[in-house]
XYZ file of C-alpha atoms in Angstrom:
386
model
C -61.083 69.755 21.563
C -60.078 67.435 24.208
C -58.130 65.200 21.644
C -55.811 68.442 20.797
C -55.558 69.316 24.553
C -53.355 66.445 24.949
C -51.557 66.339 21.357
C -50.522 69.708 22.539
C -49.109 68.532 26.086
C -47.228 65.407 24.804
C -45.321 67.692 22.567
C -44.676 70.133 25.550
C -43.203 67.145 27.318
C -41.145 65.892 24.467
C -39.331 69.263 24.294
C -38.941 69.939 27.469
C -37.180 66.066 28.293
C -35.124 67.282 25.025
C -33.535 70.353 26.261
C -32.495 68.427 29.518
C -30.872 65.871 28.058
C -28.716 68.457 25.575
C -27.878 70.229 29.052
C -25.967 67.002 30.532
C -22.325 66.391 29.113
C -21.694 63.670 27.008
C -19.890 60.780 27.983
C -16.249 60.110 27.574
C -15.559 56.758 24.848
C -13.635 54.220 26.617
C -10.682 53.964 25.236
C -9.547 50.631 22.675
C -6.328 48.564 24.021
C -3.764 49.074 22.035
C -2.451 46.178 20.314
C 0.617 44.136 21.766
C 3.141 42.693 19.159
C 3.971 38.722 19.584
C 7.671 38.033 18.857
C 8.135 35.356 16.136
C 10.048 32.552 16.661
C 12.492 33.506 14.371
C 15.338 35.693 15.849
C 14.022 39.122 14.590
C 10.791 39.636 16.317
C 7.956 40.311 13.969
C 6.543 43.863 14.449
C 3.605 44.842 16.209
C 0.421 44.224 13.726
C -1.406 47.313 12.357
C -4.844 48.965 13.967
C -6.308 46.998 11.309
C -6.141 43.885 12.895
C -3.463 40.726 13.281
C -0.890 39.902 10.285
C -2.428 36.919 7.946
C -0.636 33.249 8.261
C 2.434 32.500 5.802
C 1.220 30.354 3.410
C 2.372 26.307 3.532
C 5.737 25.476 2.969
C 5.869 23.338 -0.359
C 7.215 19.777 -0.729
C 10.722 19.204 -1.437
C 11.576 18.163 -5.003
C 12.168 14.792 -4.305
C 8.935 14.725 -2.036
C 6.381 12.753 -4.822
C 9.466 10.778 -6.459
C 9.708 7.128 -5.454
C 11.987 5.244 -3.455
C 15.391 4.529 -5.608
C 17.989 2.002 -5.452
C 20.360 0.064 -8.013
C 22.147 -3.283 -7.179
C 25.337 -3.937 -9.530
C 26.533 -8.193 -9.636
C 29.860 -8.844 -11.282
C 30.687 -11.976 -12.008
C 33.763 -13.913 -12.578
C 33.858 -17.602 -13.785
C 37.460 -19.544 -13.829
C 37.504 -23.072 -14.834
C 35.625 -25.120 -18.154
C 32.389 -25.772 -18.908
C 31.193 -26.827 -22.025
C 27.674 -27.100 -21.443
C 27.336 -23.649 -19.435
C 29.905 -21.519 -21.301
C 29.851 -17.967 -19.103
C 32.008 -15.307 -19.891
C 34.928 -15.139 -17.513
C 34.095 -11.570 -16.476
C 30.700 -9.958 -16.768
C 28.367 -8.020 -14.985
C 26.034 -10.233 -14.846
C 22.961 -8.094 -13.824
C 22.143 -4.163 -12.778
C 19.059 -4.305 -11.135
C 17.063 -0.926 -10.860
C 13.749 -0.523 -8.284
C 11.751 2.045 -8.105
C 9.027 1.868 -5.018
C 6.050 3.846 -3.839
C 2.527 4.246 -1.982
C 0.368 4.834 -5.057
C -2.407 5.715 -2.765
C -3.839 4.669 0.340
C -5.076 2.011 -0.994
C -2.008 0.389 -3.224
C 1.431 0.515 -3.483
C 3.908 0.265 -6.598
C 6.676 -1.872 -7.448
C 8.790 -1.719 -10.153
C 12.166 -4.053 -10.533
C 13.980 -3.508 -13.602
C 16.907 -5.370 -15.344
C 20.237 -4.561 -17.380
C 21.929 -7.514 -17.958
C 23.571 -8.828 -21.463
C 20.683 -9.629 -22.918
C 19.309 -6.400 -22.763
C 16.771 -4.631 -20.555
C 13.834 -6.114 -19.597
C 11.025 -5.195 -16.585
C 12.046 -8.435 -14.309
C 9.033 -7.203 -12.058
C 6.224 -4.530 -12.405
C 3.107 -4.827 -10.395
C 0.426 -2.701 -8.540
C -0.600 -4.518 -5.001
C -4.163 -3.373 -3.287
C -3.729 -3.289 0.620
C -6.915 -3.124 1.939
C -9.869 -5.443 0.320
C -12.391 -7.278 1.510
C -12.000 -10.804 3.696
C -8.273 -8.904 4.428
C -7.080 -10.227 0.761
C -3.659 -9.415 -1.005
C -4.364 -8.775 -4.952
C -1.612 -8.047 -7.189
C -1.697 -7.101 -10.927
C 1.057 -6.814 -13.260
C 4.590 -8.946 -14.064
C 5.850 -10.807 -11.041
C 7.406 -14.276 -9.923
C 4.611 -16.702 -10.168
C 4.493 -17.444 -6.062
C 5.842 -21.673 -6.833
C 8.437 -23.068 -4.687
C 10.929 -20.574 -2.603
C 14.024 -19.714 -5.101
C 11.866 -19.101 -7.975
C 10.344 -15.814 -5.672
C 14.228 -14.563 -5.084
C 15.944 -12.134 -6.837
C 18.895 -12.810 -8.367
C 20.999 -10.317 -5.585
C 19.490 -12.270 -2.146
C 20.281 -15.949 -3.409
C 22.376 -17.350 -1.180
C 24.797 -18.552 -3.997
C 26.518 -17.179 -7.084
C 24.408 -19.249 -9.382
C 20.841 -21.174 -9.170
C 20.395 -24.387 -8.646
C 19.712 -27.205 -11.761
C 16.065 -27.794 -11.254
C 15.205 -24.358 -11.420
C 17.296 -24.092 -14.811
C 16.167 -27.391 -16.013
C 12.628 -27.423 -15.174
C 11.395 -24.136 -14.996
C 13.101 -22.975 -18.233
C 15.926 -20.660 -17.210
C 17.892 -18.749 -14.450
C 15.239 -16.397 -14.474
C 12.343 -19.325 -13.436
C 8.964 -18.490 -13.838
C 7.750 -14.949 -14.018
C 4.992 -13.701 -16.244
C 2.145 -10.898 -16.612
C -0.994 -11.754 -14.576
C -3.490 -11.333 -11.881
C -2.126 -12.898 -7.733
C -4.871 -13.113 -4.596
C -3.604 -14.309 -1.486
C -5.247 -14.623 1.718
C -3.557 -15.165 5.257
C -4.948 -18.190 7.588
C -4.625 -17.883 10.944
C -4.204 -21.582 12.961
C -4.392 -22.552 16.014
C -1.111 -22.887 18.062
C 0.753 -19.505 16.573
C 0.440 -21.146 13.192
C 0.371 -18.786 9.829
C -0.922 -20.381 6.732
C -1.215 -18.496 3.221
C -3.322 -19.484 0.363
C -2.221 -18.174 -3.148
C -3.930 -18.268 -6.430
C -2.526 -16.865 -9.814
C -3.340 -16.858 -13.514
C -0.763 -15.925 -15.857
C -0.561 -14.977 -19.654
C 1.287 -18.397 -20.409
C 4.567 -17.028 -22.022
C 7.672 -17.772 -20.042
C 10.926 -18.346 -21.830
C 11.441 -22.136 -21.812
C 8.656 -23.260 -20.200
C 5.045 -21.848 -21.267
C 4.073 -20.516 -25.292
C 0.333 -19.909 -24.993
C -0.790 -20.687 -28.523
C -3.990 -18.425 -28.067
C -5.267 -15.642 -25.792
C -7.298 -17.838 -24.331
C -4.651 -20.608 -22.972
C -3.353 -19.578 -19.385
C -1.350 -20.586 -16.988
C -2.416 -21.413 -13.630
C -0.570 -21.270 -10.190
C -1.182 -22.121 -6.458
C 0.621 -22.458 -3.613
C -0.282 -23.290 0.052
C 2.498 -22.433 2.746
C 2.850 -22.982 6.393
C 5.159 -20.659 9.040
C 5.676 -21.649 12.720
C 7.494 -20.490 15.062
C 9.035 -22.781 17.598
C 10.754 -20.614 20.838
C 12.684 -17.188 20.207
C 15.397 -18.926 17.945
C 13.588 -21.709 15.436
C 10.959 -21.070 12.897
C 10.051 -23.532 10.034
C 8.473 -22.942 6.413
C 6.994 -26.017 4.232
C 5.125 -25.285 0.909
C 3.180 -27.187 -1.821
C 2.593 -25.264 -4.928
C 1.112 -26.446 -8.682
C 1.371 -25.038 -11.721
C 0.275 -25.700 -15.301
C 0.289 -24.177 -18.510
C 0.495 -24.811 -22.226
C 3.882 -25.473 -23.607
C 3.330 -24.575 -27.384
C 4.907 -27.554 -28.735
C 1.300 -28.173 -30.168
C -1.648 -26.374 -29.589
C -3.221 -28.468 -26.330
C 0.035 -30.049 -25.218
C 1.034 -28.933 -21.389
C 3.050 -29.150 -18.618
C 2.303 -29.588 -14.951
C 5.250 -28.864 -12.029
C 4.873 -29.423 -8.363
C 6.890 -28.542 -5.536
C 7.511 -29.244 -2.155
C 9.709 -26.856 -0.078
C 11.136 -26.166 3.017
C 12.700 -24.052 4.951
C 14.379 -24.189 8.829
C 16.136 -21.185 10.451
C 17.894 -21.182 13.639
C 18.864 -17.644 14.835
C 19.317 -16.997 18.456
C 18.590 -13.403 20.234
C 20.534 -13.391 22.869
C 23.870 -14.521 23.553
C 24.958 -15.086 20.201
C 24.173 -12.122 17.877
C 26.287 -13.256 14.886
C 25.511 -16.903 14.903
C 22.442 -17.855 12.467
C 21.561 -20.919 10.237
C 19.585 -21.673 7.234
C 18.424 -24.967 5.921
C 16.265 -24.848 2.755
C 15.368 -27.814 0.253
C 12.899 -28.078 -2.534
C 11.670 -31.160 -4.854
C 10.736 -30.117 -8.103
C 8.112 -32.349 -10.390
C 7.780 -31.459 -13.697
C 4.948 -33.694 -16.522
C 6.234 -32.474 -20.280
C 3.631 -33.211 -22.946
C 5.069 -33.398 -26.678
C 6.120 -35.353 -29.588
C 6.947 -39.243 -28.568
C 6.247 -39.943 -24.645
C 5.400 -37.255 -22.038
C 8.629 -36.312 -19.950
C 8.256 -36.699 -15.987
C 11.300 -35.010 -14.770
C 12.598 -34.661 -11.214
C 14.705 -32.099 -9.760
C 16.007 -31.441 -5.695
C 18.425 -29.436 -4.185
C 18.982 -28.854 -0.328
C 21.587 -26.321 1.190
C 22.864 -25.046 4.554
C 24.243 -21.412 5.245
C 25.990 -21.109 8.487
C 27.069 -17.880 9.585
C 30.431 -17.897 11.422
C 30.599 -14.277 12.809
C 29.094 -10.665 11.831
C 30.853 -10.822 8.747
C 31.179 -14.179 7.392
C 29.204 -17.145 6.355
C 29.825 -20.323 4.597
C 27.530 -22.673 3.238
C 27.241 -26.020 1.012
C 24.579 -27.135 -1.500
C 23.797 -30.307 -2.903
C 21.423 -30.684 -6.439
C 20.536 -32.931 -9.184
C 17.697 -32.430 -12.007
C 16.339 -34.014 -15.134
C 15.939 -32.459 -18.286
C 12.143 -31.498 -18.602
C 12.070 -32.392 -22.304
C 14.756 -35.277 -21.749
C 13.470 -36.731 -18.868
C 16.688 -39.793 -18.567
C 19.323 -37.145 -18.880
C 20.544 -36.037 -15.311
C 22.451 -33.320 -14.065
C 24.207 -33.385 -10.894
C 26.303 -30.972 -8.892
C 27.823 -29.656 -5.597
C 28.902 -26.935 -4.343
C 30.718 -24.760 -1.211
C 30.461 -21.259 -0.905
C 32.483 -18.310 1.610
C 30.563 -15.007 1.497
C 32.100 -11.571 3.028
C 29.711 -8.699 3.815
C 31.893 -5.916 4.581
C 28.555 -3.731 4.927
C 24.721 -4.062 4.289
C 25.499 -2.349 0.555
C 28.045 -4.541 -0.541
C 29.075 -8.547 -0.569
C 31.542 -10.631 -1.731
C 31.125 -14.447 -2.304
C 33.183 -17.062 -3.436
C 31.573 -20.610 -4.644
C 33.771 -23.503 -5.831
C 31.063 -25.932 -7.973
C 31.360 -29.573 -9.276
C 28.690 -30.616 -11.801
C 28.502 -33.935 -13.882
C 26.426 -33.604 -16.995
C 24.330 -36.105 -18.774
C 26.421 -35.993 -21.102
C 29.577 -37.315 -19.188
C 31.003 -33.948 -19.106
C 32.644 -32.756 -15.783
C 33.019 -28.938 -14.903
C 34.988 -27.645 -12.075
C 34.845 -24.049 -12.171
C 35.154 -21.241 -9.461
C 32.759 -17.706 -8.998
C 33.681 -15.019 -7.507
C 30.691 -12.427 -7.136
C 30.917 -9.092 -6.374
C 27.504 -7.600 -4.950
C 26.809 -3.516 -4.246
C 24.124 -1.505 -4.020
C 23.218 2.400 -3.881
C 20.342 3.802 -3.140
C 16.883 3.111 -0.564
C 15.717 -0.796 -1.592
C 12.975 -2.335 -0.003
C 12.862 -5.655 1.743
C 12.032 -8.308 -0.078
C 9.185 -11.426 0.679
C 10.465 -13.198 4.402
């Protein structure tokens, strides 16, 4: 009885709170901002967003067409030849050699090079090759066809020699005006010495086919290349390059016979940085070795050259090479030459060189001729090796 006592007042209660709380007004809602509109950058201001809440972002621009394609250029040489030579019969005009790159970042980790060539002999890749950047122990691994790293000129292209032709020992002893390139496998590694030093160790293996100088007669028989180098700067104005490179492969003339080169280069540049902007100079000089197995005796065949290009004023530049060179499958047949060059560079895109060149053939044949070369270029082309 008790128990229903209270049951009975707690409901009483309840109702009564109830009907007090229905009596009292009911509070006024605070009213929401209203939204303010932002004016766009652009000149129309954008309007005012919607109760439902701010506009969504526009969506990312996309890249331009050209945005993935890779860097571009194309490098015409003309060539015209005046004068008689037997032994080296050019055409009198040509153009000697198109040259088309094509250059990229394949990746953060690599980049791409490609280097191809229109000449008369057809088209050919000169250079193709894939180069990791960032490897352990800070090493520099290239795969692909590229100049085999032996010597100085053999790494130039034909467009950033300093003359209108190549010198004898490269033609003589590495097989051709186009030296030694070949598919393979490079690792170089940068030393660090003490006095502002830089050294550079460089090992390569090769297929062992090169026109003239290397016929693998098997898959298994490469060619091998290495090349030590040392840079130094001395002052603001001097630095100095000297370099010792081997190579060897098999020659195909039978099926173990080889042939060995060495080299010894060097290079000196003077160019001051202040007070005379347009006055530089370039010594370079290489000794070239080369060991011939084949029928009879085995050919050891010398070759050296050694030129200076002085530059005269923004413009202009002269210069004057002297060479000689065995045969490297006639080893007591000499070739010798000089010659003086006068190079114009109206612009960075385009150049214009003369070169007046003696040579004296083993065969007692004497050639005077004179080149005029005609250099341009179109297009974004990356620097080549210092």
């Amino acid at each position: 009885m008790n128990r229903f006592r209270s049951s009975l007042l707690l409901a009483a209660t309840g109702l009564a709170a109830a009907a007090l709380r229905a009596q009292e007004p009911a509070p006024t809602p605070t009213p929401a901002p209203e939204p303010v509109a932002t004016p766009a950058p652009s000149p129309a201001p954008a309007p005012a967003p919607g109760p439902e809440g701010p506009a969504p972002a526009p969506p990312p621009a996309s890249p331009s067409a050209t945005y993935f394609n890779p860097a571009m250029a194309v490098i015409g040489n003309f060539l015209a030849i005046a004068g008689h030579n037997p032994i080296d019969d050019q055409p009198s005009l040509q153009l000697r050699e198109s040259e088309l790159s094509l250059q990229a970042v394949v990746d953060p980790y690599a980049r791409a090079d490609f280097f191809l060539s229109f000449s008369n002999d057809g088209v050919e890749v000169e250079e193709g090759f894939v180069t990791f950047l960032h490897l352990p122990w800070d090493l520099l691994v290239k795969a692909g066809k590229f100049k085999a790293q032996f010597g100085k000129v053999n790494t130039m292209h034909l467009h950033v020699l300093p003359w209108a032709d190549e010198p004898l020992p490269l033609v003589n002893l590495l097989g051709s005006e186009e030296g030694w390139s070949d598919a393979g496998v490079s690792v170089a590694k940068l030393i660090e010495l003490p006095g502002d030093t830089f050294s550079e160790l460089t090992a390569q293996v090769f297929r062992g086919e090169t026109v003239g100088l290397f016929a693998a007669p098997s898959r298994s028989k490469l060619a091998f290349d290495a090349q030590y180098r040392l840079y130094r700067d001395f002052g603001d104005d001097h630095n100095l390059e000297i370099g010792f490179s081997y190579g060897r492969g098999f020659n195909g003339v039978a099926t173990d016979s080889t042939t060995e080169l060495g080299n010894t280069h060097l290079v000196y540049r003077w160019k001051p940085l202040r007070g005379k902007p347009y006055r530089s100079f370039i010594l370079r000089s290489e000794l070239f070795l080369s060991r011939r197995e084949q029928e009879g005796p085995t050919q050891k065949a010398t070759g050296f050259y050694v030129s200076g290009d002085y530059q005269l004023s923004k413009r202009w530049f002269v210069g004057a090479r002297y060479e000689f060179s065995d045969r490297a499958s006639d080893a007591n047949a000499r070739d010798r030459g000089e010659a003086v060059t006068l190079t114009f560079w109206p612009s960075e895109f385009s150049q214009v060189r003369g070169e007046y060149r003696r040579r004296r053939y083993a065969e007692g044949v004497e050639a005077n001729e004179a080149l005029i070369q005609l250099q341009f270029s179109i297009g974004a082309h990356g620097a080549h090796p210092f």
